[in-house]
PDB file of C-alpha atoms and ligand atoms in Angstrom:
ATOM      1  CA  UNK P   1      76.477  25.331 -15.184  1.00 37.00           C
ATOM      2  CA  UNK P   2      75.335  28.370 -13.242  1.00 40.00           C
ATOM      3  CA  UNK P   3      75.149  27.450  -9.581  1.00 44.00           C
ATOM      4  CA  UNK P   4      74.714  30.956  -8.141  1.00 44.00           C
ATOM      5  CA  UNK P   5      71.913  31.273  -5.591  1.00 45.00           C
ATOM      6  CA  UNK P   6      69.157  33.776  -6.329  1.00 45.00           C
ATOM      7  CA  UNK P   7      69.989  37.177  -4.877  1.00 44.00           C
ATOM      8  CA  UNK P   8      68.218  37.631  -1.556  1.00 49.00           C
ATOM      9  CA  UNK P   9      68.021  39.825   1.480  1.00 52.00           C
ATOM     10  CA  UNK P  10      71.268  40.588   3.292  1.00 52.00           C
ATOM     11  CA  UNK P  11      71.708  40.937   7.009  1.00 50.00           C
ATOM     12  CA  UNK P  12      70.274  44.205   8.345  1.00 55.00           C
ATOM     13  CA  UNK P  13      72.693  45.656  10.863  1.00 82.00           C
ATOM     14  CA  UNK P  14      74.913  42.811  11.962  1.00 96.00           C
ATOM     15  CA  UNK P  15      77.511  40.973   9.904  1.00 97.00           C
ATOM     16  CA  UNK P  16      76.982  37.410   8.737  1.00 98.00           C
ATOM     17  CA  UNK P  17      80.116  35.387   7.915  1.00 98.00           C
ATOM     18  CA  UNK P  18      79.878  31.769   6.764  1.00 98.00           C
ATOM     19  CA  UNK P  19      82.563  29.075   6.393  1.00 98.00           C
ATOM     20  CA  UNK P  20      82.072  26.532   3.621  1.00 98.00           C
ATOM     21  CA  UNK P  21      84.079  23.648   2.205  1.00 97.00           C
ATOM     22  CA  UNK P  22      84.307  19.876   2.134  1.00 96.00           C
ATOM     23  CA  UNK P  23      84.800  17.524   5.066  1.00 94.00           C
ATOM     24  CA  UNK P  24      87.824  18.297   7.230  1.00 94.00           C
ATOM     25  CA  UNK P  25      88.624  21.540   5.399  1.00 96.00           C
ATOM     26  CA  UNK P  26      89.281  23.260   8.736  1.00 96.00           C
ATOM     27  CA  UNK P  27      86.023  25.234   8.952  1.00 97.00           C
ATOM     28  CA  UNK P  28      85.403  24.712  12.690  1.00 97.00           C
ATOM     29  CA  UNK P  29      89.052  25.428  13.481  1.00 97.00           C
ATOM     30  CA  UNK P  30      88.994  28.697  11.539  1.00 98.00           C
ATOM     31  CA  UNK P  31      85.532  29.700  12.787  1.00 98.00           C
ATOM     32  CA  UNK P  32      86.727  29.402  16.403  1.00 98.00           C
ATOM     33  CA  UNK P  33      89.875  31.413  15.694  1.00 98.00           C
ATOM     34  CA  UNK P  34      87.866  34.134  13.942  1.00 98.00           C
ATOM     35  CA  UNK P  35      85.390  34.326  16.825  1.00 98.00           C
ATOM     36  CA  UNK P  36      88.272  34.675  19.329  1.00 97.00           C
ATOM     37  CA  UNK P  37      89.794  37.415  17.189  1.00 97.00           C
ATOM     38  CA  UNK P  38      86.530  39.360  16.739  1.00 97.00           C
ATOM     39  CA  UNK P  39      85.570  39.014  20.409  1.00 95.00           C
ATOM     40  CA  UNK P  40      88.684  40.981  21.360  1.00 93.00           C
ATOM     41  CA  UNK P  41      87.053  43.996  19.651  1.00 87.00           C
ATOM     42  CA  UNK P  42      84.280  44.007  22.280  1.00 87.00           C
ATOM     43  CA  UNK P  43      81.492  43.378  19.774  1.00 90.00           C
ATOM     44  CA  UNK P  44      78.904  40.611  20.297  1.00 96.00           C
ATOM     45  CA  UNK P  45      80.042  37.588  18.281  1.00 98.00           C
ATOM     46  CA  UNK P  46      78.012  34.393  17.841  1.00 98.00           C
ATOM     47  CA  UNK P  47      79.644  31.124  16.805  1.00 98.00           C
ATOM     48  CA  UNK P  48      77.191  28.649  15.356  1.00 98.00           C
ATOM     49  CA  UNK P  49      76.949  25.768  12.896  1.00 98.00           C
ATOM     50  CA  UNK P  50      74.737  23.922  10.428  1.00 98.00           C
ATOM     51  CA  UNK P  51      73.006  21.660  10.638  1.00 98.00           C
ATOM     52  CA  UNK P  52      72.358  22.764  14.213  1.00 98.00           C
ATOM     53  CA  UNK P  53      72.699  25.887  16.314  1.00 98.00           C
ATOM     54  CA  UNK P  54      69.384  25.617  18.191  1.00 98.00           C
ATOM     55  CA  UNK P  55      67.860  22.703  20.160  1.00 98.00           C
ATOM     56  CA  UNK P  56      65.431  21.890  17.316  1.00 97.00           C
ATOM     57  CA  UNK P  57      68.084  22.115  14.610  1.00 98.00           C
ATOM     58  CA  UNK P  58      70.555  20.048  16.682  1.00 98.00           C
ATOM     59  CA  UNK P  59      67.881  17.321  17.019  1.00 98.00           C
ATOM     60  CA  UNK P  60      67.472  17.325  13.228  1.00 98.00           C
ATOM     61  CA  UNK P  61      71.298  17.196  12.899  1.00 97.00           C
ATOM     62  CA  UNK P  62      71.441  13.941  14.800  1.00 96.00           C
ATOM     63  CA  UNK P  63      68.967  12.336  12.387  1.00 96.00           C
ATOM     64  CA  UNK P  64      70.854  13.662   9.357  1.00 96.00           C
ATOM     65  CA  UNK P  65      74.303  12.441  10.410  1.00 95.00           C
ATOM     66  CA  UNK P  66      73.312   9.129  12.021  1.00 93.00           C
ATOM     67  CA  UNK P  67      74.392   6.135   9.923  1.00 91.00           C
ATOM     68  CA  UNK P  68      71.272   4.348  11.174  1.00 93.00           C
ATOM     69  CA  UNK P  69      69.435   6.454   8.563  1.00 93.00           C
ATOM     70  CA  UNK P  70      71.632   5.299   5.698  1.00 90.00           C
ATOM     71  CA  UNK P  71      68.573   4.792   3.484  1.00 90.00           C
ATOM     72  CA  UNK P  72      67.257   8.347   3.891  1.00 95.00           C
ATOM     73  CA  UNK P  73      66.148   9.515   0.459  1.00 96.00           C
ATOM     74  CA  UNK P  74      67.618  12.677  -1.073  1.00 97.00           C
ATOM     75  CA  UNK P  75      64.418  14.759  -0.942  1.00 98.00           C
ATOM     76  CA  UNK P  76      63.830  13.960   2.729  1.00 98.00           C
ATOM     77  CA  UNK P  77      67.463  14.863   3.405  1.00 97.00           C
ATOM     78  CA  UNK P  78      67.110  18.220   1.616  1.00 98.00           C
ATOM     79  CA  UNK P  79      63.898  19.026   3.501  1.00 98.00           C
ATOM     80  CA  UNK P  80      65.475  18.162   6.856  1.00 98.00           C
ATOM     81  CA  UNK P  81      68.451  20.448   6.160  1.00 98.00           C
ATOM     82  CA  UNK P  82      66.003  23.204   5.177  1.00 98.00           C
ATOM     83  CA  UNK P  83      63.865  22.641   8.289  1.00 98.00           C
ATOM     84  CA  UNK P  84      66.929  22.842  10.541  1.00 98.00           C
ATOM     85  CA  UNK P  85      68.047  26.006   8.740  1.00 98.00           C
ATOM     86  CA  UNK P  86      64.622  27.678   9.067  1.00 98.00           C
ATOM     87  CA  UNK P  87      64.659  27.159  12.854  1.00 98.00           C
ATOM     88  CA  UNK P  88      68.290  28.273  13.094  1.00 98.00           C
ATOM     89  CA  UNK P  89      67.705  31.498  11.149  1.00 98.00           C
ATOM     90  CA  UNK P  90      64.467  32.409  12.909  1.00 98.00           C
ATOM     91  CA  UNK P  91      65.519  31.585  16.470  1.00 98.00           C
ATOM     92  CA  UNK P  92      69.215  32.458  16.491  1.00 98.00           C
ATOM     93  CA  UNK P  93      70.776  34.073  13.407  1.00 98.00           C
ATOM     94  CA  UNK P  94      68.225  36.738  12.475  1.00 97.00           C
ATOM     95  CA  UNK P  95      67.716  38.006  16.073  1.00 97.00           C
ATOM     96  CA  UNK P  96      71.507  38.199  16.556  1.00 98.00           C
ATOM     97  CA  UNK P  97      71.968  40.164  13.310  1.00 97.00           C
ATOM     98  CA  UNK P  98      69.122  42.472  14.294  1.00 96.00           C
ATOM     99  CA  UNK P  99      70.984  43.198  17.566  1.00 95.00           C
ATOM    100  CA  UNK P 100      74.050  44.133  15.506  1.00 95.00           C
ATOM    101  CA  UNK P 101      76.098  41.026  16.332  1.00 97.00           C
ATOM    102  CA  UNK P 102      78.647  39.355  14.086  1.00 98.00           C
ATOM    103  CA  UNK P 103      77.407  35.828  13.362  1.00 98.00           C
ATOM    104  CA  UNK P 104      80.040  33.267  12.324  1.00 98.00           C
ATOM    105  CA  UNK P 105      78.417  30.121  10.965  1.00 98.00           C
ATOM    106  CA  UNK P 106      80.044  26.814  10.047  1.00 98.00           C
ATOM    107  CA  UNK P 107      78.160  25.962   6.784  1.00 98.00           C
ATOM    108  CA  UNK P 108      74.931  27.492   5.405  1.00 98.00           C
ATOM    109  CA  UNK P 109      72.864  27.432   2.184  1.00 98.00           C
ATOM    110  CA  UNK P 110      75.817  26.818  -0.129  1.00 98.00           C
ATOM    111  CA  UNK P 111      76.367  23.451   1.575  1.00 98.00           C
ATOM    112  CA  UNK P 112      72.840  22.475   0.540  1.00 98.00           C
ATOM    113  CA  UNK P 113      73.505  23.674  -3.016  1.00 98.00           C
ATOM    114  CA  UNK P 114      76.738  21.664  -3.223  1.00 98.00           C
ATOM    115  CA  UNK P 115      75.690  18.481  -1.372  1.00 98.00           C
ATOM    116  CA  UNK P 116      71.967  18.166  -2.136  1.00 98.00           C
ATOM    117  CA  UNK P 117      71.705  20.312  -5.289  1.00 98.00           C
ATOM    118  CA  UNK P 118      74.773  19.013  -7.108  1.00 98.00           C
ATOM    119  CA  UNK P 119      76.202  15.853  -5.495  1.00 97.00           C
ATOM    120  CA  UNK P 120      72.759  14.326  -4.739  1.00 97.00           C
ATOM    121  CA  UNK P 121      71.537  15.559  -8.130  1.00 98.00           C
ATOM    122  CA  UNK P 122      68.398  17.326  -6.882  1.00 98.00           C
ATOM    123  CA  UNK P 123      69.228  20.454  -8.866  1.00 98.00           C
ATOM    124  CA  UNK P 124      70.599  23.793  -7.757  1.00 98.00           C
ATOM    125  CA  UNK P 125      67.484  25.765  -8.723  1.00 98.00           C
ATOM    126  CA  UNK P 126      65.097  23.792  -6.535  1.00 98.00           C
ATOM    127  CA  UNK P 127      67.496  23.755  -3.551  1.00 98.00           C
ATOM    128  CA  UNK P 128      68.152  27.461  -3.976  1.00 98.00           C
ATOM    129  CA  UNK P 129      64.419  28.201  -3.917  1.00 98.00           C
ATOM    130  CA  UNK P 130      63.809  25.893  -0.954  1.00 98.00           C
ATOM    131  CA  UNK P 131      66.670  27.506   0.983  1.00 98.00           C
ATOM    132  CA  UNK P 132      65.551  31.056   0.176  1.00 98.00           C
ATOM    133  CA  UNK P 133      62.076  30.170   1.423  1.00 98.00           C
ATOM    134  CA  UNK P 134      63.414  28.531   4.586  1.00 98.00           C
ATOM    135  CA  UNK P 135      65.570  31.552   5.455  1.00 98.00           C
ATOM    136  CA  UNK P 136      63.252  34.293   4.168  1.00 97.00           C
ATOM    137  CA  UNK P 137      66.011  35.257   1.759  1.00 97.00           C
ATOM    138  CA  UNK P 138      68.925  35.662   4.179  1.00 98.00           C
ATOM    139  CA  UNK P 139      72.287  35.730   2.355  1.00 97.00           C
ATOM    140  CA  UNK P 140      75.713  35.877   4.076  1.00 98.00           C
ATOM    141  CA  UNK P 141      77.707  39.104   3.832  1.00 97.00           C
ATOM    142  CA  UNK P 142      80.797  37.006   3.262  1.00 98.00           C
ATOM    143  CA  UNK P 143      81.526  33.339   2.638  1.00 98.00           C
ATOM    144  CA  UNK P 144      84.964  31.874   3.269  1.00 98.00           C
ATOM    145  CA  UNK P 145      85.521  28.779   1.140  1.00 98.00           C
ATOM    146  CA  UNK P 146      88.288  26.545   2.472  1.00 98.00           C
ATOM    147  CA  UNK P 147      89.179  24.468  -0.539  1.00 97.00           C
ATOM    148  CA  UNK P 148      90.742  21.120   0.243  1.00 92.00           C
ATOM    149  CA  UNK P 149      91.427  18.041  -1.921  1.00 93.00           C
ATOM    150  CA  UNK P 150      88.790  15.564  -0.795  1.00 91.00           C
ATOM    151  CA  UNK P 151      91.289  12.823   0.191  1.00 91.00           C
ATOM    152  CA  UNK P 152      93.141  15.199   2.526  1.00 92.00           C
ATOM    153  CA  UNK P 153      89.935  16.574   4.048  1.00 92.00           C
ATOM    154  CA  UNK P 154      88.412  13.148   4.621  1.00 90.00           C
ATOM    155  CA  UNK P 155      91.636  11.874   6.191  1.00 90.00           C
ATOM    156  CA  UNK P 156      91.590  14.828   8.602  1.00 91.00           C
ATOM    157  CA  UNK P 157      87.892  14.357   9.404  1.00 87.00           C
ATOM    158  CA  UNK P 158      88.367  10.620  10.054  1.00 84.00           C
ATOM    159  CA  UNK P 159      91.110  11.386  12.591  1.00 85.00           C
ATOM    160  CA  UNK P 160      88.596  13.466  14.560  1.00 76.00           C
ATOM    161  CA  UNK P 161      85.505  11.260  14.869  1.00 77.00           C
ATOM    162  CA  UNK P 162      83.552   8.248  13.664  1.00 79.00           C
ATOM    163  CA  UNK P 163      82.647   8.616   9.971  1.00 84.00           C
ATOM    164  CA  UNK P 164      79.083   9.982   9.764  1.00 88.00           C
ATOM    165  CA  UNK P 165      76.383   9.203   7.174  1.00 89.00           C
ATOM    166  CA  UNK P 166      77.467  11.911   4.708  1.00 89.00           C
ATOM    167  CA  UNK P 167      81.249  11.594   5.220  1.00 88.00           C
ATOM    168  CA  UNK P 168      80.765   7.920   4.304  1.00 88.00           C
ATOM    169  CA  UNK P 169      79.659   8.812   0.749  1.00 91.00           C
ATOM    170  CA  UNK P 170      81.868   7.892  -2.250  1.00 92.00           C
ATOM    171  CA  UNK P 171      85.017   9.696  -3.404  1.00 92.00           C
ATOM    172  CA  UNK P 172      83.075  10.779  -6.520  1.00 95.00           C
ATOM    173  CA  UNK P 173      80.395  12.381  -4.310  1.00 95.00           C
ATOM    174  CA  UNK P 174      82.989  14.393  -2.345  1.00 96.00           C
ATOM    175  CA  UNK P 175      84.771  15.395  -5.530  1.00 96.00           C
ATOM    176  CA  UNK P 176      81.466  16.762  -6.950  1.00 97.00           C
ATOM    177  CA  UNK P 177      80.920  18.690  -3.712  1.00 97.00           C
ATOM    178  CA  UNK P 178      84.356  20.290  -4.008  1.00 98.00           C
ATOM    179  CA  UNK P 179      83.765  21.306  -7.622  1.00 98.00           C
ATOM    180  CA  UNK P 180      80.307  22.686  -6.802  1.00 98.00           C
ATOM    181  CA  UNK P 181      81.751  24.939  -4.078  1.00 98.00           C
ATOM    182  CA  UNK P 182      84.393  26.243  -6.484  1.00 98.00           C
ATOM    183  CA  UNK P 183      81.670  26.931  -9.100  1.00 98.00           C
ATOM    184  CA  UNK P 184      79.585  28.802  -6.513  1.00 98.00           C
ATOM    185  CA  UNK P 185      82.573  30.921  -5.547  1.00 98.00           C
ATOM    186  CA  UNK P 186      83.430  31.681  -9.173  1.00 98.00           C
ATOM    187  CA  UNK P 187      79.844  32.790  -9.791  1.00 97.00           C
ATOM    188  CA  UNK P 188      79.843  35.238  -6.856  1.00 96.00           C
ATOM    189  CA  UNK P 189      83.422  36.475  -6.329  1.00 97.00           C
ATOM    190  CA  UNK P 190      82.259  39.589  -4.401  1.00 96.00           C
ATOM    191  CA  UNK P 191      80.840  37.449  -1.593  1.00 97.00           C
ATOM    192  CA  UNK P 192      83.460  34.675  -1.562  1.00 98.00           C
ATOM    193  CA  UNK P 193      86.971  34.522  -0.153  1.00 98.00           C
ATOM    194  CA  UNK P 194      88.557  31.301  -1.428  1.00 98.00           C
ATOM    195  CA  UNK P 195      91.567  29.968   0.469  1.00 98.00           C
ATOM    196  CA  UNK P 196      93.633  26.873  -0.025  1.00 96.00           C
ATOM    197  CA  UNK P 197      93.001  24.815   3.126  1.00 92.00           C
ATOM    198  CA  UNK P 198      96.373  23.032   3.104  1.00 91.00           C
ATOM    199  CA  UNK P 199      98.119  26.170   4.409  1.00 94.00           C
ATOM    200  CA  UNK P 200      99.203  26.413   8.052  1.00 96.00           C
ATOM    201  CA  UNK P 201      96.254  27.172  10.363  1.00 97.00           C
ATOM    202  CA  UNK P 202      97.714  30.469  11.655  1.00 97.00           C
ATOM    203  CA  UNK P 203      98.389  31.836   8.165  1.00 97.00           C
ATOM    204  CA  UNK P 204      94.830  31.101   7.005  1.00 98.00           C
ATOM    205  CA  UNK P 205      93.451  32.656  10.201  1.00 98.00           C
ATOM    206  CA  UNK P 206      95.424  35.889   9.580  1.00 98.00           C
ATOM    207  CA  UNK P 207      94.142  36.187   6.000  1.00 98.00           C
ATOM    208  CA  UNK P 208      90.533  35.657   7.103  1.00 98.00           C
ATOM    209  CA  UNK P 209      90.807  38.116  10.014  1.00 98.00           C
ATOM    210  CA  UNK P 210      92.154  40.834   7.732  1.00 97.00           C
ATOM    211  CA  UNK P 211      89.238  40.579   5.292  1.00 98.00           C
ATOM    212  CA  UNK P 212      86.556  40.201   7.985  1.00 97.00           C
ATOM    213  CA  UNK P 213      87.937  43.160   9.960  1.00 96.00           C
ATOM    214  CA  UNK P 214      87.437  45.348   6.889  1.00 95.00           C
ATOM    215  CA  UNK P 215      83.871  44.070   6.473  1.00 96.00           C
ATOM    216  CA  UNK P 216      83.031  44.702  10.143  1.00 94.00           C
ATOM    217  CA  UNK P 217      84.522  48.220  10.024  1.00 91.00           C
ATOM    218  CA  UNK P 218      82.437  49.046   6.953  1.00 87.00           C
ATOM    219  CA  UNK P 219      79.300  47.778   8.733  1.00 87.00           C
ATOM    220  CA  UNK P 220      80.110  50.021  11.725  1.00 80.00           C
ATOM    221  CA  UNK P 221      80.385  53.081   9.468  1.00 70.00           C
ATOM    222  CA  UNK P 222      77.233  52.282   7.438  1.00 65.00           C
ATOM    223  CA  UNK P 223      74.774  50.459   9.719  1.00 54.00           C
TER     224      UNK P 223
HETATM  225  N1  T5A G   1      75.658  19.077   4.944  1.00 73.01           N
HETATM  226  C1  T5A G   1      75.587  20.180   5.743  1.00 73.01           C
HETATM  227  C2  T5A G   1      74.845  18.916   3.829  1.00 73.01           C
HETATM  228  O1  T5A G   1      74.893  17.883   3.153  1.00 73.01           O
HETATM  229  N2  T5A G   1      73.981  19.927   3.513  1.00 73.01           N
HETATM  230  C3  T5A G   1      73.859  21.061   4.268  1.00 73.01           C
HETATM  231  O2  T5A G   1      73.046  21.953   3.944  1.00 73.01           O
HETATM  232  C4  T5A G   1      74.702  21.196   5.425  1.00 73.01           C
HETATM  233  C5  T5A G   1      74.605  22.414   6.288  1.00 73.01           C
HETATM  234  C6  T5A G   1      77.895  18.176   8.491  1.00 73.01           C
HETATM  235  C7  T5A G   1      77.591  17.304   7.294  1.00 73.01           C
HETATM  236  O3  T5A G   1      76.374  17.711   6.718  1.00 73.01           O
HETATM  237  C8  T5A G   1      76.568  17.982   5.342  1.00 73.01           C
HETATM  238  C9  T5A G   1      78.029  18.309   5.198  1.00 73.01           C
HETATM  239  C10 T5A G   1      78.677  17.431   6.235  1.00 73.01           C
HETATM  240  O4  T5A G   1      78.877  16.162   5.658  1.00 73.01           O
HETATM  241  P1  T5A G   1      79.879  18.089  10.152  1.00 73.01           P
HETATM  242  O5  T5A G   1      80.348  17.095  11.154  1.00 73.01           O
HETATM  243  O6  T5A G   1      79.467  19.414  10.670  1.00 73.01           O
HETATM  244  O7  T5A G   1      78.725  17.463   9.316  1.00 73.01           O
HETATM  245  O8  T5A G   1      80.985  18.136   9.016  1.00 73.01           O
HETATM  246  P2  T5A G   1      82.024  19.181   8.666  1.00 73.01           P
HETATM  247  O9  T5A G   1      81.408  20.543   8.636  1.00 73.01           O
HETATM  248  O10 T5A G   1      82.698  18.768   7.412  1.00 73.01           O
HETATM  249  O11 T5A G   1      83.013  19.115   9.913  1.00 73.01           O
HETATM  250  P3  T5A G   1      84.455  18.550  10.000  1.00 73.01           P
HETATM  251  O12 T5A G   1      84.821  18.653  11.455  1.00 73.01           O
HETATM  252  O13 T5A G   1      84.600  17.249   9.328  1.00 73.01           O
HETATM  253  O14 T5A G   1      85.320  19.559   9.157  1.00 73.01           O
HETATM  254  P4  T5A G   1      85.893  20.984   9.440  1.00 73.01           P
HETATM  255  O15 T5A G   1      85.100  21.733  10.453  1.00 73.01           O
HETATM  256  O16 T5A G   1      86.058  21.610   8.121  1.00 73.01           O
HETATM  257  O17 T5A G   1      87.354  20.700  10.001  1.00 73.01           O
HETATM  258  P5  T5A G   1      87.974  20.927  11.460  1.00 73.01           P
HETATM  259  O18 T5A G   1      88.251  22.340  11.694  1.00 73.01           O
HETATM  260  O19 T5A G   1      87.128  20.200  12.444  1.00 73.01           O
HETATM  261  O20 T5A G   1      89.365  20.199  11.239  1.00 73.01           O
HETATM  262  C11 T5A G   1      89.451  18.797  11.053  1.00 73.01           C
HETATM  263  C12 T5A G   1      90.859  18.330  11.497  1.00 73.01           C
HETATM  264  O21 T5A G   1      91.838  18.915  10.657  1.00 73.01           O
HETATM  265  C13 T5A G   1      92.780  19.678  11.416  1.00 73.01           C
HETATM  266  C14 T5A G   1      92.059  20.013  12.726  1.00 73.01           C
HETATM  267  O22 T5A G   1      92.961  20.234  13.785  1.00 73.01           O
HETATM  268  C15 T5A G   1      91.225  18.771  12.914  1.00 73.01           C
HETATM  269  O23 T5A G   1      92.012  17.752  13.493  1.00 73.01           O
HETATM  270  N3  T5A G   1      93.122  20.870  10.638  1.00 73.01           N
HETATM  271  C16 T5A G   1      94.283  21.045   9.992  1.00 73.01           C
HETATM  272  N4  T5A G   1      95.369  20.250   9.894  1.00 73.01           N
HETATM  273  C17 T5A G   1      96.407  20.723   9.136  1.00 73.01           C
HETATM  274  N5  T5A G   1      96.401  21.928   8.511  1.00 73.01           N
HETATM  275  C18 T5A G   1      95.338  22.748   8.584  1.00 73.01           C
HETATM  276  N6  T5A G   1      95.340  23.911   7.963  1.00 73.01           N
HETATM  277  C19 T5A G   1      94.211  22.302   9.354  1.00 73.01           C
HETATM  278  N7  T5A G   1      92.997  22.836   9.633  1.00 73.01           N
HETATM  279  C20 T5A G   1      92.343  21.966  10.402  1.00 73.01           C
END
């Protein structure tokens, strides 16, 4: 199965780094640490997340994660994620990249490919096309995949908060999500950094910082 997204437009002058992975993989933890690290360099750094990041997209997030909408059908779910992403890209991500900022985002299109395209069974091609349309073809410069066995990730996530609508899906669902992310990474090794999320937080943070520093330096030399 080829689950690579269609090639699209990359960020213009800024640098766009995305964290992906299953529930409780440590994405928010690592995104915060990376933002702290990059901010020390004096460059503008934006920390954001999906679904969310703008008032409109955060409102859509609350519908998507609320267990009151347990019966939400898969197509509506996919369209809501795409609607939130369109607002997020237009109002926050694209303007920040155009200013030359580094944007660090917790989840992006590949989450839709893995969750809605594969685990919900809507198909990677249709979700890829929908996402490319919603974002006008924006593709991350780098995607960090934190790979975690689903039982470990879910146990971590459950410690943090009440189980949301998507976390509450079956073990099979989360296992398909994990495999889909690994397939995406294998199909685009240039863009992906895959790390085993069971490592100590500080070690993972050092590995990510090293690779992102190189990417940011290259962007400074060739704007
Ligand atoms: N979704 C999202 C879709 O279906 N389609 C889409 O297109 C998009 C964008 C988002 C949900 O929406 C779905 C996916 C999700 O189900 P969310 O609440 O944002 O919901 O879910 P997550 O992104 O999964 O957030 P989590 O908080 O659950 O996971 P994180 O951010 O990966 O994990 P984090 O950093 O909060 O860490 C969780 C716990 O683990 C500890 C942390 O301290 C924390 O307690 N931890 C570690 N412990 C030991 N060792 C390590 N290395 C650790 N790293 C973190």
